[in-house]
Coordinates of C-alpha atoms and ligand atoms in Angstrom, one line a residue:
M8 CA 24.5 -1.1 -10.4
N9 CA 21.8 -3.5 -9.6
V10 CA 19.8 -4.7 -12.6
L11 CA 16.2 -4.4 -11.4
F12 CA 14.5 -6.7 -13.8
P13 CA 17.0 -9.3 -15.3
A14 CA 14.2 -11.2 -17.1
L15 CA 13.3 -8.0 -19.1
R16 CA 16.9 -7.5 -20.1
D17 CA 17.2 -11.2 -21.1
G18 CA 14.1 -11.0 -23.2
S19 CA 12.6 -14.0 -21.4
P20 CA 9.5 -15.4 -23.3
A21 CA 8.0 -16.5 -20.0
P22 CA 4.6 -14.9 -18.9
A23 CA 5.0 -11.7 -16.9
L24 CA 1.8 -9.8 -16.5
R25 CA -1.9 -10.8 -16.8
F26 CA -4.9 -8.5 -16.2
G27 CA -8.1 -10.2 -17.3
D28 CA -7.6 -11.7 -20.7
R29 CA -4.7 -9.4 -21.6
A30 CA -1.2 -10.6 -21.0
L31 CA 2.5 -9.8 -21.7
S32 CA 5.6 -12.0 -21.5
H33 CA 8.8 -10.4 -20.1
R34 CA 10.0 -10.1 -23.7
Q35 CA 6.8 -8.4 -24.8
L36 CA 6.9 -6.1 -21.8
A37 CA 10.4 -5.1 -22.7
A38 CA 9.2 -4.4 -26.3
V39 CA 6.4 -2.1 -25.0
A40 CA 8.1 -0.5 -21.9
G41 CA 11.5 0.1 -23.7
P42 CA 10.2 2.6 -26.3
L43 CA 7.9 4.2 -23.7
A44 CA 11.0 4.7 -21.5
D45 CA 12.8 6.3 -24.4
R46 CA 9.9 8.7 -24.9
I47 CA 9.9 9.5 -21.1
G48 CA 13.7 10.0 -21.3
E49 CA 13.4 12.4 -24.3
R50 CA 10.7 14.4 -22.5
S51 CA 12.7 14.5 -19.3
R52 CA 15.9 15.6 -21.1
T53 CA 14.1 18.5 -22.8
G54 CA 11.9 19.4 -19.9
G55 CA 14.2 18.5 -17.0
A56 CA 11.7 15.9 -15.6
T57 CA 12.6 14.0 -12.5
R58 CA 9.1 12.9 -11.6
I59 CA 6.1 11.7 -13.6
A60 CA 2.6 11.0 -12.4
I61 CA 0.9 7.6 -13.3
W62 CA -2.9 7.3 -13.3
A63 CA -2.8 4.0 -11.4
T64 CA -5.9 2.1 -12.5
P65 CA -5.7 -1.7 -11.8
T66 CA -4.7 -2.4 -15.4
L67 CA -1.9 -3.7 -17.6
E68 CA -1.2 -0.1 -18.7
T69 CA -0.3 0.9 -15.1
A70 CA 2.1 -1.9 -14.8
V71 CA 3.7 -1.1 -18.2
G72 CA 3.9 2.6 -17.3
V73 CA 5.6 2.0 -14.0
V74 CA 8.2 -0.3 -15.6
A75 CA 8.8 2.3 -18.3
A76 CA 9.4 5.0 -15.7
L77 CA 11.8 2.7 -13.8
L78 CA 13.7 1.9 -17.0
A79 CA 13.9 5.6 -17.8
G80 CA 15.2 6.4 -14.2
V81 CA 12.5 8.9 -13.6
A82 CA 10.5 8.6 -10.3
A83 CA 6.9 7.5 -10.7
V84 CA 4.2 9.0 -8.6
P85 CA 1.2 6.5 -8.7
V86 CA -2.1 8.3 -8.3
N87 CA -5.3 6.6 -6.9
P88 CA -7.7 6.8 -9.9
R89 CA -10.5 7.5 -7.4
I90 CA -8.6 10.4 -5.7
G91 CA -10.6 13.4 -4.6
E92 CA -10.0 17.1 -5.5
R93 CA -8.2 18.3 -2.4
E94 CA -5.9 15.3 -2.2
L95 CA -5.0 15.4 -5.9
A96 CA -4.3 19.2 -5.8
H97 CA -1.9 18.5 -2.9
I98 CA -0.1 15.6 -4.6
V99 CA 0.4 17.5 -7.8
A100 CA 1.6 20.7 -6.1
D101 CA 3.9 18.7 -3.9
S102 CA 5.5 16.3 -6.4
T103 CA 5.4 18.7 -9.4
P104 CA 5.3 16.0 -12.1
S105 CA 6.3 17.1 -15.5
L106 CA 4.3 14.5 -17.3
V107 CA 1.4 12.2 -16.7
L108 CA 1.2 8.6 -18.0
A109 CA -2.3 7.2 -18.5
E110 CA -4.2 4.5 -20.4
P111 CA -5.5 5.8 -23.7
G112 CA -8.9 7.4 -23.3
A113 CA -8.7 7.8 -19.5
D114 CA -10.5 11.0 -18.5
L115 CA -8.1 12.8 -16.1
P116 CA -9.2 15.3 -13.5
G117 CA -8.1 19.0 -13.6
P118 CA -4.6 19.2 -12.2
L119 CA -3.5 16.0 -14.1
A120 CA -5.3 17.0 -17.3
A121 CA -3.3 20.3 -17.3
L122 CA 0.0 18.3 -17.5
P123 CA 1.6 17.1 -20.7
R124 CA 0.4 13.5 -21.3
L125 CA 1.8 10.3 -22.7
D126 CA -0.6 7.5 -23.4
I127 CA 0.5 4.0 -22.5
E128 CA -0.1 2.2 -25.8
I129 CA 0.2 -1.6 -25.7
A130 CA -1.6 -3.1 -28.7
D131 CA 1.1 -3.3 -31.4
A132 CA 4.1 -4.1 -29.4
A133 CA 2.3 -6.9 -27.6
A134 CA 2.3 -8.8 -30.9
E135 CA 3.7 -12.3 -30.8
E136 CA 6.9 -11.6 -32.6
A137 CA 7.7 -8.4 -30.8
V138 CA 11.4 -8.0 -30.5
P139 CA 12.6 -5.6 -27.8
G140 CA 15.2 -3.0 -28.8
P141 CA 18.0 -2.2 -26.5
L142 CA 16.8 -1.0 -23.1
P143 CA 18.2 2.2 -21.5
P144 CA 21.2 1.9 -19.3
E145 CA 20.4 0.9 -15.7
P146 CA 20.0 3.9 -13.4
A147 CA 22.1 4.2 -10.2
D148 CA 20.9 2.4 -7.1
E149 CA 20.0 5.5 -5.1
T150 CA 17.9 7.0 -7.9
P151 CA 14.3 7.5 -6.7
A152 CA 12.1 4.8 -8.2
L153 CA 8.7 5.7 -6.8
I154 CA 7.1 8.4 -4.6
V155 CA 4.2 6.9 -2.7
Y156 CA 1.9 9.2 -0.7
T157 CA 1.1 8.1 2.8
S158 CA -1.0 9.6 5.6
G159 CA 0.3 11.0 8.9
T160 CA -1.6 11.9 12.0
T161 CA -2.0 15.5 10.9
G162 CA -1.8 17.5 7.7
P163 CA -2.0 16.2 4.1
P164 CA -0.2 12.9 3.0
K165 CA 3.6 12.9 2.7
G166 CA 5.5 11.7 -0.4
V167 CA 7.7 8.8 0.6
V168 CA 10.8 8.7 -1.7
L169 CA 11.7 5.1 -2.4
P170 CA 15.1 4.5 -4.1
R171 CA 15.7 1.5 -6.5
R172 CA 18.0 0.1 -3.8
A173 CA 15.1 -0.3 -1.3
V174 CA 12.9 -1.9 -3.9
A175 CA 15.6 -4.4 -5.0
H176 CA 16.5 -5.2 -1.4
T177 CA 13.0 -5.9 -0.2
L178 CA 12.1 -8.0 -3.1
D179 CA 15.2 -10.1 -2.7
A180 CA 14.7 -10.5 1.0
L181 CA 11.2 -11.8 0.3
E182 CA 12.6 -14.2 -2.3
D183 CA 14.7 -15.7 0.6
A184 CA 11.9 -15.8 3.2
W185 CA 9.2 -17.2 0.8
Q186 CA 11.4 -19.2 -1.6
W187 CA 9.8 -17.1 -4.3
T188 CA 10.9 -18.2 -7.8
A189 CA 10.3 -17.6 -11.5
D190 CA 7.8 -20.5 -11.4
D191 CA 5.5 -18.7 -9.1
V192 CA 2.3 -17.2 -10.4
L193 CA 1.1 -14.5 -8.0
V194 CA -2.6 -13.8 -7.7
H195 CA -4.0 -10.6 -6.2
A196 CA -6.5 -7.7 -6.5
L197 CA -4.7 -5.0 -4.6
P198 CA -4.7 -1.4 -5.7
L199 CA -1.6 -0.3 -7.7
F200 CA -1.0 3.1 -5.9
H201 CA 0.5 1.6 -2.7
V202 CA 3.5 -0.5 -1.8
H203 CA 1.6 -3.8 -1.3
G204 CA -0.1 -4.1 -4.7
L205 CA 2.5 -2.3 -6.8
I206 CA 6.0 -3.0 -5.4
L207 CA 5.3 -6.5 -3.9
G208 CA 2.5 -7.4 -6.2
V209 CA 3.8 -6.3 -9.6
L210 CA 7.5 -5.5 -9.3
G211 CA 8.0 -8.6 -7.2
P212 CA 7.0 -11.1 -9.8
L213 CA 8.9 -9.1 -12.5
R214 CA 12.1 -9.1 -10.5
R215 CA 11.8 -12.9 -10.0
G216 CA 11.1 -13.5 -13.7
G217 CA 7.8 -15.0 -12.7
S218 CA 4.3 -13.6 -13.3
V219 CA 1.3 -11.9 -11.7
H220 CA -2.4 -12.4 -12.4
H221 CA -4.2 -9.3 -11.3
L222 CA -7.9 -9.8 -10.7
G223 CA -8.9 -6.2 -11.4
R224 CA -11.3 -6.3 -8.4
F225 CA -11.3 -8.5 -5.4
S226 CA -13.9 -11.3 -5.0
T227 CA -13.7 -14.7 -3.4
A228 CA -14.9 -16.3 -6.6
A229 CA -12.1 -14.7 -8.7
V230 CA -9.5 -15.9 -6.1
A231 CA -11.0 -19.4 -6.2
R232 CA -10.9 -19.4 -10.1
E233 CA -7.2 -18.2 -10.3
L234 CA -5.9 -20.4 -7.6
S235 CA -7.7 -23.4 -9.1
A236 CA -5.9 -22.6 -12.4
D237 CA -2.2 -22.0 -12.2
G238 CA -1.9 -19.5 -9.4
T239 CA 0.7 -20.5 -6.7
M240 CA 0.7 -17.5 -4.3
L241 CA -2.0 -15.1 -3.0
F242 CA -1.3 -11.6 -1.6
G243 CA -4.1 -9.8 0.3
V244 CA -5.0 -7.4 3.1
P245 CA -6.8 -8.8 6.1
T246 CA -10.2 -7.6 4.9
M247 CA -9.7 -9.9 1.8
Y248 CA -8.7 -12.8 4.0
H249 CA -11.6 -12.1 6.3
R250 CA -14.0 -12.4 3.4
L251 CA -12.3 -15.6 2.2
A252 CA -12.5 -17.0 5.8
L253 CA -16.3 -16.3 5.9
D254 CA -16.9 -18.1 2.6
V255 CA -14.3 -20.9 2.8
G256 CA -16.2 -23.1 5.2
S257 CA -19.2 -23.5 2.9
D258 CA -17.5 -23.3 -0.5
P259 CA -15.5 -26.5 -1.3
V260 CA -14.2 -25.1 -4.6
L261 CA -12.6 -22.1 -2.7
A262 CA -11.3 -24.4 0.1
K263 CA -9.6 -26.7 -2.5
A264 CA -8.2 -23.7 -4.4
L265 CA -6.7 -22.1 -1.2
G266 CA -5.5 -25.6 -0.1
R267 CA -3.4 -26.1 -3.3
A268 CA -1.7 -22.6 -3.2
R269 CA 2.0 -22.7 -2.3
L270 CA 1.7 -19.6 -0.2
L271 CA -1.0 -17.4 1.2
V272 CA 0.4 -14.1 2.4
S273 CA -1.4 -11.4 4.4
G274 CA -0.1 -7.9 5.2
S275 CA -0.8 -4.2 5.6
A276 CA -2.7 -4.8 8.9
A277 CA -3.2 -7.5 11.5
L278 CA -5.1 -10.6 10.5
P279 CA -7.3 -11.7 13.4
L280 CA -6.7 -15.2 14.9
T281 CA -10.3 -16.2 14.1
D282 CA -9.7 -15.7 10.4
H283 CA -6.4 -17.6 10.6
A284 CA -8.3 -20.4 12.3
R285 CA -11.2 -20.5 9.9
I286 CA -8.9 -20.7 6.9
T287 CA -6.7 -23.4 8.4
A288 CA -9.7 -25.5 9.5
A289 CA -11.2 -25.5 6.0
T290 CA -8.0 -25.8 3.9
G291 CA -5.3 -27.2 6.1
R292 CA -3.1 -24.3 5.1
R293 CA -1.7 -21.5 7.2
V294 CA -1.7 -17.9 6.2
I295 CA 1.7 -16.2 6.5
E296 CA 1.9 -12.6 7.8
R297 CA 4.6 -10.1 6.9
Y298 CA 5.0 -6.7 8.4
G299 CA 5.9 -3.6 6.4
M300 CA 5.3 0.1 5.9
T301 CA 5.5 2.5 3.0
E302 CA 8.6 4.1 4.4
T303 CA 10.4 0.8 5.2
L304 CA 9.0 -1.6 2.6
M305 CA 9.2 -5.1 4.3
N306 CA 10.7 -5.6 7.7
T307 CA 9.7 -9.0 9.0
S308 CA 7.9 -12.1 7.8
V309 CA 7.0 -15.5 8.9
R310 CA 9.2 -17.7 6.8
A311 CA 7.8 -20.2 4.4
D312 CA 10.4 -22.7 5.5
G313 CA 10.2 -21.9 9.2
P314 CA 8.1 -23.1 12.2
D315 CA 4.5 -22.2 12.7
A316 CA 4.4 -18.6 14.0
T317 CA 0.7 -17.8 13.5
G318 CA -0.4 -14.6 15.3
T319 CA 3.1 -13.0 14.8
V320 CA 4.6 -11.1 11.9
G321 CA 7.7 -13.4 12.0
V322 CA 11.4 -12.6 12.1
P323 CA 13.5 -9.8 10.6
L324 CA 14.1 -10.2 6.9
P325 CA 17.7 -10.7 5.7
G326 CA 19.7 -7.5 6.0
V327 CA 17.0 -5.7 8.1
Y328 CA 17.8 -4.8 11.7
V329 CA 14.8 -4.5 14.0
R330 CA 14.7 -3.4 17.6
L331 CA 12.2 -2.6 20.3
V332 CA 12.6 0.6 22.2
D333 CA 11.0 1.6 25.6
D334 CA 9.5 4.9 26.5
A335 CA 12.9 6.2 27.7
G336 CA 14.4 5.5 24.3
R337 CA 16.4 2.4 25.5
A338 CA 16.6 -0.8 23.4
I339 CA 14.7 -3.7 25.0
E340 CA 16.8 -6.8 25.2
A341 CA 14.1 -9.1 26.5
S342 CA 12.6 -11.7 24.2
D343 CA 9.9 -12.7 26.6
G344 CA 6.8 -12.2 24.6
E345 CA 5.7 -9.6 27.1
T346 CA 7.8 -6.5 27.2
V347 CA 6.2 -4.0 24.8
G348 CA 8.3 -1.5 22.9
E349 CA 8.2 0.6 19.7
I350 CA 9.5 -1.1 16.6
Q351 CA 12.5 0.7 15.1
V352 CA 14.2 -0.5 11.9
R353 CA 17.3 0.2 9.9
G354 CA 18.6 -1.4 6.7
P355 CA 18.8 -1.1 2.9
N356 CA 15.0 -1.4 2.7
L357 CA 14.4 2.1 4.0
F358 CA 13.2 5.2 2.1
T359 CA 15.4 8.2 1.4
E360 CA 13.2 11.0 2.7
Y361 CA 9.8 12.6 2.7
L362 CA 9.6 14.8 -0.4
N363 CA 9.9 18.5 0.5
R364 CA 9.6 17.7 4.3
P365 CA 13.1 17.7 5.9
D366 CA 11.4 18.4 9.3
A367 CA 9.2 15.3 9.0
T368 CA 12.2 13.2 7.8
D369 CA 14.3 14.3 10.8
A370 CA 11.5 13.6 13.2
A371 CA 11.0 10.1 11.8
F372 CA 14.5 8.9 12.8
D373 CA 16.2 8.1 16.1
G374 CA 19.9 8.1 14.9
G375 CA 19.9 5.8 11.9
W376 CA 16.8 4.0 13.2
F377 CA 13.4 4.7 11.7
R378 CA 10.6 5.0 14.3
T379 CA 7.6 3.0 13.0
G380 CA 5.1 4.0 15.7
D381 CA 4.1 0.3 15.9
M382 CA 4.2 -1.3 19.4
A383 CA 5.2 -4.9 19.6
V384 CA 6.7 -7.7 21.8
R385 CA 9.3 -10.3 20.7
D386 CA 9.0 -14.0 21.7
T387 CA 11.8 -16.4 22.6
A388 CA 11.9 -17.6 18.9
G389 CA 12.6 -14.0 17.8
N390 CA 9.1 -13.5 16.3
Y391 CA 7.6 -10.0 16.6
R392 CA 3.9 -9.7 17.6
I393 CA 2.4 -6.3 17.0
V394 CA 0.1 -5.2 19.8
G395 CA -0.8 -1.7 18.9
R396 CA 0.2 1.7 17.5
K397 CA 1.6 4.8 19.3
A398 CA -0.7 7.2 17.5
T399 CA -4.4 6.9 18.1
D400 CA -4.9 9.3 15.2
L401 CA -3.9 6.8 12.6
I402 CA -6.6 4.5 11.4
K403 CA -6.1 1.3 9.3
S404 CA -9.2 0.6 7.4
G405 CA -9.3 -2.2 4.8
G406 CA -5.5 -2.1 4.9
Y407 CA -5.4 1.6 4.0
K408 CA -3.6 4.0 6.5
I409 CA -5.7 7.1 7.0
G410 CA -4.9 10.1 9.2
A411 CA -7.7 11.4 11.5
G412 CA -6.5 14.9 10.9
E413 CA -6.9 15.0 7.1
I414 CA -10.5 13.8 7.5
E415 CA -11.2 16.4 10.2
N416 CA -9.8 19.1 7.9
A417 CA -12.0 17.9 5.0
L418 CA -15.1 17.8 7.2
L419 CA -14.4 21.3 8.5
A420 CA -14.2 22.6 5.0
H421 CA -17.9 21.7 4.6
P422 CA -20.1 24.8 5.2
G423 CA -22.5 22.9 7.5
V424 CA -19.7 21.7 9.9
A425 CA -18.7 23.7 12.9
E426 CA -16.5 21.2 14.7
A427 CA -15.3 17.7 13.8
A428 CA -13.3 14.9 15.4
V429 CA -12.5 11.5 13.7
T430 CA -11.7 8.2 15.4
G431 CA -11.3 4.6 14.4
A432 CA -13.7 1.9 15.7
P433 CA -13.2 -1.8 15.5
D434 CA -14.8 -3.4 12.5
E435 CA -15.0 -7.1 11.6
D436 CA -14.6 -6.5 7.9
L437 CA -12.3 -3.5 7.6
G438 CA -10.3 -4.0 10.8
E439 CA -11.1 -0.4 11.8
R440 CA -14.0 1.8 10.6
I441 CA -13.8 5.6 10.3
V442 CA -16.2 7.3 12.7
A443 CA -16.9 11.1 12.5
W444 CA -18.2 13.2 15.4
V445 CA -19.7 16.4 14.1
V446 CA -21.2 19.6 15.5
T447 CA -23.1 21.3 12.8
E448 CA -23.1 25.0 12.0
S449 CA -26.2 26.7 13.4
G450 CA -25.8 30.3 12.2
P451 CA -28.6 32.1 10.2
D452 CA -26.7 31.6 6.9
S453 CA -25.8 27.9 7.4
G454 CA -28.9 26.3 5.7
P455 CA -30.2 22.9 6.7
P456 CA -27.7 20.7 8.6
P457 CA -25.9 18.2 6.4
T458 CA -26.8 14.5 6.6
A459 CA -24.4 11.7 7.4
E460 CA -24.5 10.6 3.7
E461 CA -23.7 14.1 2.5
L462 CA -20.7 14.3 4.7
A463 CA -19.4 10.9 3.6
D464 CA -19.8 11.9 0.0
H465 CA -18.1 15.2 0.7
V466 CA -15.0 13.4 2.1
A467 CA -15.0 10.8 -0.7
R468 CA -15.0 13.7 -3.3
Q469 CA -12.3 15.8 -1.5
L470 CA -9.9 13.0 -0.4
A471 CA -10.8 9.4 -1.6
P472 CA -13.8 7.0 -1.2
H473 CA -11.9 4.8 1.2
K474 CA -11.4 7.8 3.6
R475 CA -15.1 8.5 3.9
P476 CA -16.6 8.1 7.4
R477 CA -18.7 4.9 7.6
T478 CA -20.5 6.3 10.7
V479 CA -21.3 9.9 11.6
H480 CA -22.5 11.0 15.0
F481 CA -24.0 14.4 15.4
L482 CA -23.3 16.1 18.8
A483 CA -24.3 19.4 20.5
A484 CA -20.6 19.9 21.5
L485 CA -17.3 17.9 21.4
P486 CA -15.8 17.0 24.8
R487 CA -12.7 19.1 25.3
N488 CA -10.2 19.6 28.1
D489 CA -9.2 23.0 29.6
M490 CA -6.8 23.6 26.7
G491 CA -9.6 23.1 24.2
K492 CA -8.2 19.7 23.0
V493 CA -10.8 17.2 22.0
L494 CA -11.0 14.3 24.4
K495 CA -11.3 11.5 21.8
R496 CA -11.4 8.7 24.4
E497 CA -14.6 10.2 25.8
L498 CA -16.3 10.1 22.4
H499 CA -16.7 6.3 22.2
A500 CA -17.7 6.2 25.9
Ligands
LIG4 C1 -18.9 4.1 -1.7 N1 -18.2 4.3 -2.8 C2 -18.2 5.6 -2.9 C3 -18.9 6.2 -1.9 N2 -19.3 5.2 -1.1 N3 -17.7 6.4 -3.9 C4 -17.8 7.7 -3.8 N4 -18.5 8.3 -2.8 C5 -19.0 7.6 -1.8 N5 -19.7 8.2 -0.8 C6 -17.7 3.2 -3.6 C7 -16.2 2.9 -3.6 O1 -15.5 3.8 -4.4 C8 -16.2 1.5 -4.2 O2 -16.5 1.5 -5.6 C9 -17.4 0.9 -3.5 O3 -18.2 2.0 -3.2 C10 -17.0 0.2 -2.2 O4 -16.1 1.0 -1.5 P1 -15.4 0.5 -0.2 O5 -16.5 0.2 0.8 O6 -14.3 1.4 0.2 O7 -14.7 -0.8 -0.7 P2 -14.6 -2.1 0.1 O8 -15.4 -3.2 -0.6 O9 -14.8 -2.0 1.5 O10 -13.0 -2.5 -0.2 C11 -12.4 -3.4 0.6 C12 -11.0 -3.7 0.0 C13 -10.3 -2.4 -0.1 C14 -10.3 -4.7 0.9 C15 -11.2 -4.3 -1.4 O11 -10.3 -1.7 1.2 C16 -8.8 -2.5 -0.6 O12 -8.6 -2.7 -1.8 N6 -7.8 -2.4 0.3 C17 -6.4 -2.5 0.0 C18 -5.6 -1.4 0.6 C19 -4.1 -1.6 0.4 O13 -3.7 -2.0 -0.7 N7 -3.3 -1.2 1.4 C20 -1.9 -1.4 1.3 C21 -1.2 -0.1 1.8 S1 0.6 -0.4 1.7 P3 -16.5 0.2 -6.5 O14 -16.7 0.7 -7.9 O15 -15.1 -0.4 -6.2 O16 -17.6 -0.7 -5.9 C22 1.0 -0.9 3.3 C23 2.3 -1.4 3.6 C24 2.2 -2.9 3.8 O17 0.1 -1.0 4.2 O18 2.7 -3.4 4.8 O19 1.6 -3.5 2.9
LIG5 P1 1.3 2.1 5.4 O1 1.8 3.4 6.1 O2 0.0 2.3 4.7 O3 2.4 1.6 4.6 O4 1.0 1.1 6.6 C1 2.0 0.6 7.4 C2 1.4 0.1 8.7 O5 0.6 -1.0 8.5 C3 2.4 -0.4 9.7 O6 3.0 0.7 10.4 C4 1.6 -1.3 10.6 O7 0.9 -0.5 11.5 C5 0.6 -1.9 9.6 N1 0.9 -3.2 9.2 C6 1.5 -3.7 8.0 N2 1.6 -5.0 8.0 C7 1.1 -5.4 9.2 C8 0.9 -6.7 9.8 N3 1.2 -7.9 9.2 N4 0.3 -6.8 11.0 C9 -0.1 -5.7 11.7 N5 0.1 -4.4 11.1 C10 0.7 -4.3 9.9

């Protein structure tokens, strides 16, 4: 049995979590999360709970709640605190949590408010002399740790079941690739309901016995402040590095702060070479890219101790097997930097299954290999460079994966919309921007046609604000082929 957080069990007095001016050491975290884990355990023994929802605000409470669920051996389903009605209804119906953990006073929306609730109380146990009691026994390695919802091309998001084994493996592989130690202080402002911010950004430092400073909300000024203090590593999505790259040339404090960091890591989408170049020119530092996915956690990374591999996502992490496969399903042997194939991966970093979706789980594998849908080349040094994606109906905006189909369905549920198609368009800041193409309803009962803003608000309310269209085009008809399928390529033309 792999002990997930040795520093918690050892009662280490070293700093562990800091959100704003609130902080906990590993020992204090054990003193808060241990009793909460016991309460979760009691509830799950009486109520048969195997899954609990966590209202995943970017706060100390969320980090404590997730650690408590992991100690209790109950799978945590982190929920975006800005989630819309339709998406929340789906996640609650699909994951059937028996309990919700939330910060005291948080106002929970309908389906979560209807569940039994445990407040994550921190105040008392965070006292200086807090002495942790015994922690529950370590759950088995294959026990589900987290269920993270992720978009597909069609239909509502799927729950990715991540076992403790995958979490432990990926974090240890990153320890090796980045020489990540207990002395590192990680700085970031990522949301805590996805793999990047939660597993890498919170569980990563806890597993190393190091610490994380979460900024609450991203700003270049906050990054400069924390890296000028004791921060040693920065994690961010390309949109964040793009904003840093725009400011760094004219902000010597930011340039100095980025220059003194031990490691700047970008992931969740591709970081354009122009942003790499701007940051390196102003700071003398290179940003390292790593490549992962909710289903696989981390697959490859540029190594901190390796040669410059800017513009690639580096080499496979220890224990992870990566291959490129051509259209006929044959493995590509060439490492010529030119032959493009789909990335497939296998290894202890992989998820177990999509919750309640054996069909989707089957379809995602080619034998033991997981099909990522990402297209890449491999160079002579073994570095992978991602060149595109198989599915045009998946959009990466601000580092969030968003399925065109779920937005189309949400738009069609608006009474003023007769037809809808959604595409991604290149965007300097977000990487890709969501664009909606809409034919409005023109019947006698349909009222005045909706405005672009009204449709964006509608999607934000139904799904989540980051899924709202940033541009809406109104058309008389959508271009379709003889079969009635929308010709998305013709839309941008
Ligand atoms: C705007 N807002 C609305 C709205 N319009 N709210 C409701 N209705 C509307 N119509 C609000 C938003 O909620 C938000 O509120 C504010 O306006 C700005 O919203 P935004 O434009 O979406 O935010 P933006 O500034 O663009 O955010 C950029 C960002 C963000 C980079 C900070 O995209 C982000 O955090 N990305 C991280 C995604 C991530 O973690 N991905 C990892 C996936 S895991 P307010 O109050 O905030 O202003 C993965 C695997 C791997 O991919 O490899 O890592
Ligand atoms: P998600 O499903 O939200 O976990 O997103 C996973 C996807 O993000 C991958 O399939 C890739 O398309 C993309 N991705 C993650 N990291 C990188 C990276 N460093 N470069 C390019 N794309 C990336």
